[in-house]
């Protein structure tokens, strides 16, 4: 009796195991293909928009290079190999109208000692503002689907950085700031969010390595002047406010000097 | 005659120095920024008041620069110590039982004031510790870090790891006074207006912490290499119940001074207490000191 029970249990387990295996294979093959085919279509659509443009929207290749490598001399950023989520957010923020002067949007609604919140998800985040003389007008002409496609295309591109030579002392100072920050001022190191090699991490922390030095300096200037204010928790704003003019140039030169390889998919 | 000669020499020196100065002026190309200026010129935002209270320069001890590590056997030990300190997962892997590095709490290579800087800790040992009820040396204190915060195995006192870490701390506190409480030691000192609540803490966690440490508190791993980009706050890869960061007080003091990264001192004292109460409630490896039962039947699961 006992043996019979055991065998039947074994059989049931065997059947269960087979069923689980089958489900696994189905999900792996069926759903996987479907998702990737959608992504492939998005990348294809993105590619045509990037290369040819549409109507009054110029092709991105004009400024950002044929392979999204950017333009070192003019300080146009590279887009190849950036996180798709990051590109998507930036385009959305560039398309957003800047509020009239005098209107200040707090990043996070902070003072809940006065306004106790009943719902835990009732969090007010800034919509994110990023103003650029050239890109804002272009981003306003893009639809949601366009933004998604372009982001998917650039996110899939491979990238190989071309290190730019710089003065040794400048690189040394830039490295010190990048790896250690300024502890006595409470300024964190760049690598603590932008990853150890400056390759960026996720949709919130873009890469610094492989970006033109002029672009990095220009963006920090924009944080300081308020033309850009679209970071997670206002982290970068707090950091940018503490960077002196020398810091910006040193650290930008350091990251333009780094080598970086992004595989792409 | 001699006077004449000396006069001529002097004249020659002056003229040559003048020419040299002229040459230098033509050679040096103009810099676009003032390297010594301490204020950014682009900071013209209407509401550019710093959210972070400025720390007065000169208020805290400044450790020597990394480039000044001497080229000697001692310097090699310091370099090894720095490597262990900033990349514990690689250089002291056998002793680490979780996914953390020393620099996850001792921020910026153990240099940041109010993030338990090594230059403030090293000169204070040997010291009496309430935790062990004994006078411990710096080396024994580092062993405790491995046992509790790293949830691992303590290296022996004569191991190269302990030697290297001690050498690094010794080098960092070059010029610091012995046995004197320096400003910036340990973490922030907090007031406690009321008892903390984890309900409020959960909201604060999801708002301010979850974007880096993940909603489940297990941190975020690299996609292109081993290890954690953002360290886990609880779970099997985090510190255990015996760690100083496990206590609500220790965690709140750290959080107040250092979190969110780059925006230290922006949470109120009460917010820091609340969020740490939430973190304190979560599951993590058990204390290796207590309980034969836990150690026998639920031993720490180890690292990644």
Coordinates of C-alpha atoms in Angstrom, one line a residue, chain A residues 6-265:
Chain A
X6 CA 4.8 6.4 -3.2
X7 CA 4.7 5.5 -6.9
X8 CA 1.5 7.5 -7.5
X9 CA 3.0 10.5 -5.7
X10 CA 6.0 10.1 -7.9
X11 CA 3.9 10.0 -11.0
X12 CA 2.0 13.1 -10.0
X13 CA 5.2 14.9 -9.3
X14 CA 6.6 13.8 -12.7
X15 CA 3.5 15.1 -14.5
X16 CA 3.7 18.3 -12.6
X17 CA 7.4 18.7 -13.4
X18 CA 6.7 18.1 -17.1
X19 CA 3.8 20.7 -17.0
X20 CA 6.1 23.3 -15.4
X21 CA 8.8 22.6 -17.9
X22 CA 6.3 23.0 -20.8
X23 CA 5.0 26.3 -19.4
X24 CA 8.6 27.6 -19.1
X25 CA 9.4 26.7 -22.7
X26 CA 6.1 28.3 -23.9
X27 CA 6.8 31.5 -22.1
X28 CA 10.5 31.6 -23.1
X29 CA 9.8 31.0 -26.8
X30 CA 6.3 32.5 -27.4
X31 CA 6.3 35.6 -25.3
X32 CA 10.0 36.3 -25.8
X33 CA 9.7 36.4 -29.6
X34 CA 6.6 38.6 -29.4
X35 CA 8.4 41.2 -27.3
X36 CA 11.5 41.2 -29.3
X37 CA 9.7 41.5 -32.6
X38 CA 7.8 44.6 -31.2
X39 CA 11.1 46.0 -30.1
X40 CA 12.7 45.3 -33.5
X41 CA 9.9 47.1 -35.2
X42 CA 10.3 50.1 -32.9
X43 CA 14.1 50.1 -33.6
X44 CA 13.4 50.0 -37.4
X45 CA 10.9 52.9 -37.2
X46 CA 13.3 54.8 -35.0
X47 CA 16.1 54.2 -37.5
X48 CA 14.2 55.7 -40.4
X49 CA 13.2 58.8 -38.4
X50 CA 16.8 59.3 -37.1
X51 CA 18.3 59.0 -40.6
X52 CA 15.8 60.8 -42.7
X53 CA 13.8 63.0 -40.4
X54 CA 10.2 63.9 -41.2
X55 CA 8.8 67.1 -42.5
X56 CA 10.2 69.9 -40.4
X57 CA 11.9 67.5 -38.1
X58 CA 15.5 67.1 -39.2
X59 CA 17.3 63.8 -39.0
X60 CA 19.2 63.3 -35.7
X61 CA 22.3 62.2 -37.7
X62 CA 22.9 65.8 -38.7
X63 CA 24.2 66.8 -35.3
X64 CA 24.5 63.5 -33.3
X65 CA 26.5 61.7 -35.9
X66 CA 25.8 58.8 -38.3
X67 CA 26.2 56.2 -35.5
X68 CA 25.0 58.5 -32.7
X69 CA 28.5 59.2 -31.6
X70 CA 28.0 62.9 -31.1
X71 CA 30.1 65.7 -32.3
X72 CA 33.2 66.4 -30.1
X73 CA 34.0 69.9 -31.5
X74 CA 30.5 71.3 -31.2
X75 CA 29.7 69.6 -27.9
X76 CA 26.7 67.7 -29.3
X77 CA 26.2 64.7 -27.0
X78 CA 26.5 61.0 -28.1
X79 CA 23.3 59.1 -28.0
X80 CA 24.5 55.6 -29.0
X81 CA 24.3 53.1 -26.2
X82 CA 22.4 55.3 -23.7
X83 CA 19.6 53.9 -21.7
X84 CA 16.4 54.0 -23.7
X85 CA 14.4 55.2 -20.6
X86 CA 16.8 58.1 -20.1
X87 CA 16.5 59.3 -23.8
X88 CA 12.8 59.0 -23.6
X89 CA 12.6 61.1 -20.4
X90 CA 14.9 63.7 -21.8
X91 CA 12.9 64.1 -25.0
X92 CA 9.7 64.4 -23.0
X93 CA 11.2 67.0 -20.7
X94 CA 12.7 69.0 -23.7
X95 CA 9.2 69.1 -25.2
X96 CA 7.6 70.5 -22.0
X97 CA 6.9 74.2 -21.9
X98 CA 8.9 76.0 -19.3
X99 CA 6.7 77.6 -16.6
X100 CA 6.5 81.4 -16.6
X101 CA 9.2 83.2 -14.6
X102 CA 8.6 83.2 -10.9
X103 CA 6.8 79.9 -10.8
X104 CA 8.9 77.4 -8.8
X105 CA 8.1 73.7 -8.9
X106 CA 9.4 71.8 -5.9
X107 CA 11.0 68.5 -6.8
X108 CA 9.3 66.6 -4.0
X109 CA 6.5 67.8 -1.8
X110 CA 8.4 67.8 1.5
X111 CA 6.6 69.5 4.3
X112 CA 4.2 66.9 5.3
X113 CA 4.3 67.8 9.0
X114 CA 1.9 70.5 8.0
X115 CA -0.1 68.5 5.4
X116 CA -0.2 65.0 6.7
X117 CA -0.7 62.6 3.8
X118 CA -3.3 59.9 4.0
X119 CA -2.3 57.9 0.9
X120 CA 1.2 56.6 0.7
X121 CA 1.3 57.0 -3.1
X122 CA 0.4 60.7 -2.9
X123 CA 3.8 61.9 -3.9
X124 CA 4.3 65.0 -6.0
X125 CA 7.3 64.9 -8.3
X126 CA 8.4 67.7 -10.5
X127 CA 7.5 67.0 -14.2
X128 CA 11.1 67.8 -15.1
X129 CA 12.2 70.7 -17.2
X130 CA 15.0 70.8 -19.7
X131 CA 15.4 73.8 -22.1
X132 CA 17.6 73.8 -25.1
X133 CA 17.6 76.4 -27.9
X134 CA 17.8 73.7 -30.6
X135 CA 16.4 70.5 -29.2
X136 CA 13.3 71.9 -27.5
X137 CA 11.6 72.9 -30.8
X138 CA 12.5 69.6 -32.3
X139 CA 11.2 67.6 -29.4
X140 CA 7.9 69.4 -29.4
X141 CA 7.2 68.0 -32.9
X142 CA 7.7 64.4 -31.9
X143 CA 4.8 62.1 -30.9
X144 CA 4.9 59.6 -28.0
X145 CA 5.6 56.8 -30.5
X146 CA 8.4 58.7 -32.2
X147 CA 10.1 59.3 -28.8
X148 CA 9.8 55.6 -27.9
X149 CA 11.2 54.5 -31.3
X150 CA 14.1 56.9 -31.3
X151 CA 15.0 55.9 -27.7
X152 CA 14.8 52.2 -28.6
X153 CA 17.0 52.7 -31.7
X154 CA 19.7 54.7 -29.9
X155 CA 19.6 52.3 -26.9
X156 CA 20.4 49.4 -29.2
X157 CA 23.4 51.0 -30.9
X158 CA 27.0 50.0 -30.0
X159 CA 29.5 52.6 -29.0
X160 CA 33.3 52.9 -28.9
X161 CA 34.7 56.0 -27.1
X162 CA 37.6 57.8 -28.7
X163 CA 39.6 59.2 -25.7
X164 CA 40.6 62.9 -26.0
X165 CA 44.0 63.8 -24.8
X166 CA 44.3 66.4 -22.0
X167 CA 46.8 68.0 -19.7
X168 CA 48.1 65.6 -17.0
X169 CA 47.3 67.9 -14.1
X170 CA 43.8 68.5 -15.4
X171 CA 43.3 64.8 -15.6
X172 CA 44.6 64.2 -12.1
X173 CA 42.4 66.8 -10.6
X174 CA 39.4 65.5 -12.6
X175 CA 40.1 61.9 -11.5
X176 CA 40.3 63.0 -7.9
X177 CA 36.9 64.7 -8.1
X178 CA 35.4 61.7 -10.1
X179 CA 36.6 59.0 -7.7
X180 CA 36.5 60.8 -4.3
X181 CA 34.5 64.0 -4.7
X182 CA 35.1 66.6 -2.1
X183 CA 34.5 64.9 1.2
X184 CA 35.0 68.0 3.4
X185 CA 32.3 69.9 1.4
X186 CA 29.9 66.9 1.4
X187 CA 30.1 66.6 -2.4
X188 CA 29.8 63.0 -3.5
X189 CA 32.1 61.4 -6.1
X190 CA 30.8 61.1 -9.7
X191 CA 31.4 57.3 -9.7
X192 CA 29.0 56.8 -6.8
X193 CA 26.0 57.3 -9.1
X194 CA 27.4 57.3 -12.7
X195 CA 29.0 53.8 -12.1
X196 CA 32.7 53.1 -11.6
X197 CA 33.8 53.7 -15.2
X198 CA 31.3 56.5 -15.8
X199 CA 29.3 54.2 -18.0
X200 CA 26.0 55.2 -16.4
X201 CA 23.4 53.2 -14.5
X202 CA 19.8 52.7 -15.4
X203 CA 17.4 55.4 -16.6
X204 CA 18.3 57.9 -13.8
X205 CA 22.1 58.1 -14.1
X206 CA 23.4 58.8 -17.7
X207 CA 26.9 57.9 -18.8
X208 CA 29.6 60.5 -18.5
X209 CA 32.4 58.6 -20.3
X210 CA 32.4 59.0 -24.0
X211 CA 30.6 62.4 -23.9
X212 CA 32.2 65.5 -25.3
X213 CA 33.7 67.7 -22.6
X214 CA 31.9 70.7 -23.9
X215 CA 28.6 68.9 -23.5
X216 CA 29.2 68.0 -19.8
X217 CA 30.4 71.5 -18.9
X218 CA 27.4 73.0 -20.8
X219 CA 24.9 70.7 -18.9
X220 CA 26.4 71.6 -15.5
X221 CA 26.1 75.3 -16.4
X222 CA 22.4 74.6 -17.3
X223 CA 21.8 73.0 -13.9
X224 CA 23.3 76.0 -12.2
X225 CA 21.4 78.5 -14.3
X226 CA 18.1 76.6 -14.0
X227 CA 17.7 75.8 -17.7
X228 CA 17.8 72.1 -16.8
X229 CA 16.0 70.7 -13.8
X230 CA 14.8 67.2 -14.4
X231 CA 16.8 64.9 -12.2
X232 CA 15.8 62.2 -9.8
X233 CA 15.2 63.7 -6.3
X234 CA 17.1 66.9 -7.3
X235 CA 20.4 64.9 -6.7
X236 CA 22.3 66.4 -9.6
X237 CA 21.1 69.9 -8.9
X238 CA 22.6 69.7 -5.4
X239 CA 25.8 68.4 -6.8
X240 CA 26.0 70.9 -9.7
X241 CA 25.5 73.9 -7.3
X242 CA 28.8 73.0 -5.6
X243 CA 31.0 72.6 -8.7
X244 CA 33.4 75.5 -9.4
X245 CA 34.3 76.5 -12.9
X246 CA 37.7 74.6 -12.6
X247 CA 35.9 71.5 -11.3
X248 CA 33.6 71.3 -14.3
X249 CA 36.5 71.6 -16.9
X250 CA 38.7 69.1 -15.0
X251 CA 36.1 66.5 -14.6
X252 CA 34.7 66.9 -18.1
X253 CA 38.2 66.5 -19.5
X254 CA 38.7 63.4 -17.3
X255 CA 35.6 61.7 -18.6
X256 CA 36.3 62.7 -22.3
X257 CA 39.6 61.0 -21.7
X258 CA 38.1 57.7 -20.6
X259 CA 37.8 54.7 -22.9
X260 CA 34.5 52.9 -23.0
X261 CA 32.9 50.1 -25.0
X262 CA 29.2 49.6 -25.2
X263 CA 28.1 46.4 -26.9
X264 CA 24.6 47.3 -28.0
X265 CA 22.0 44.7 -28.9

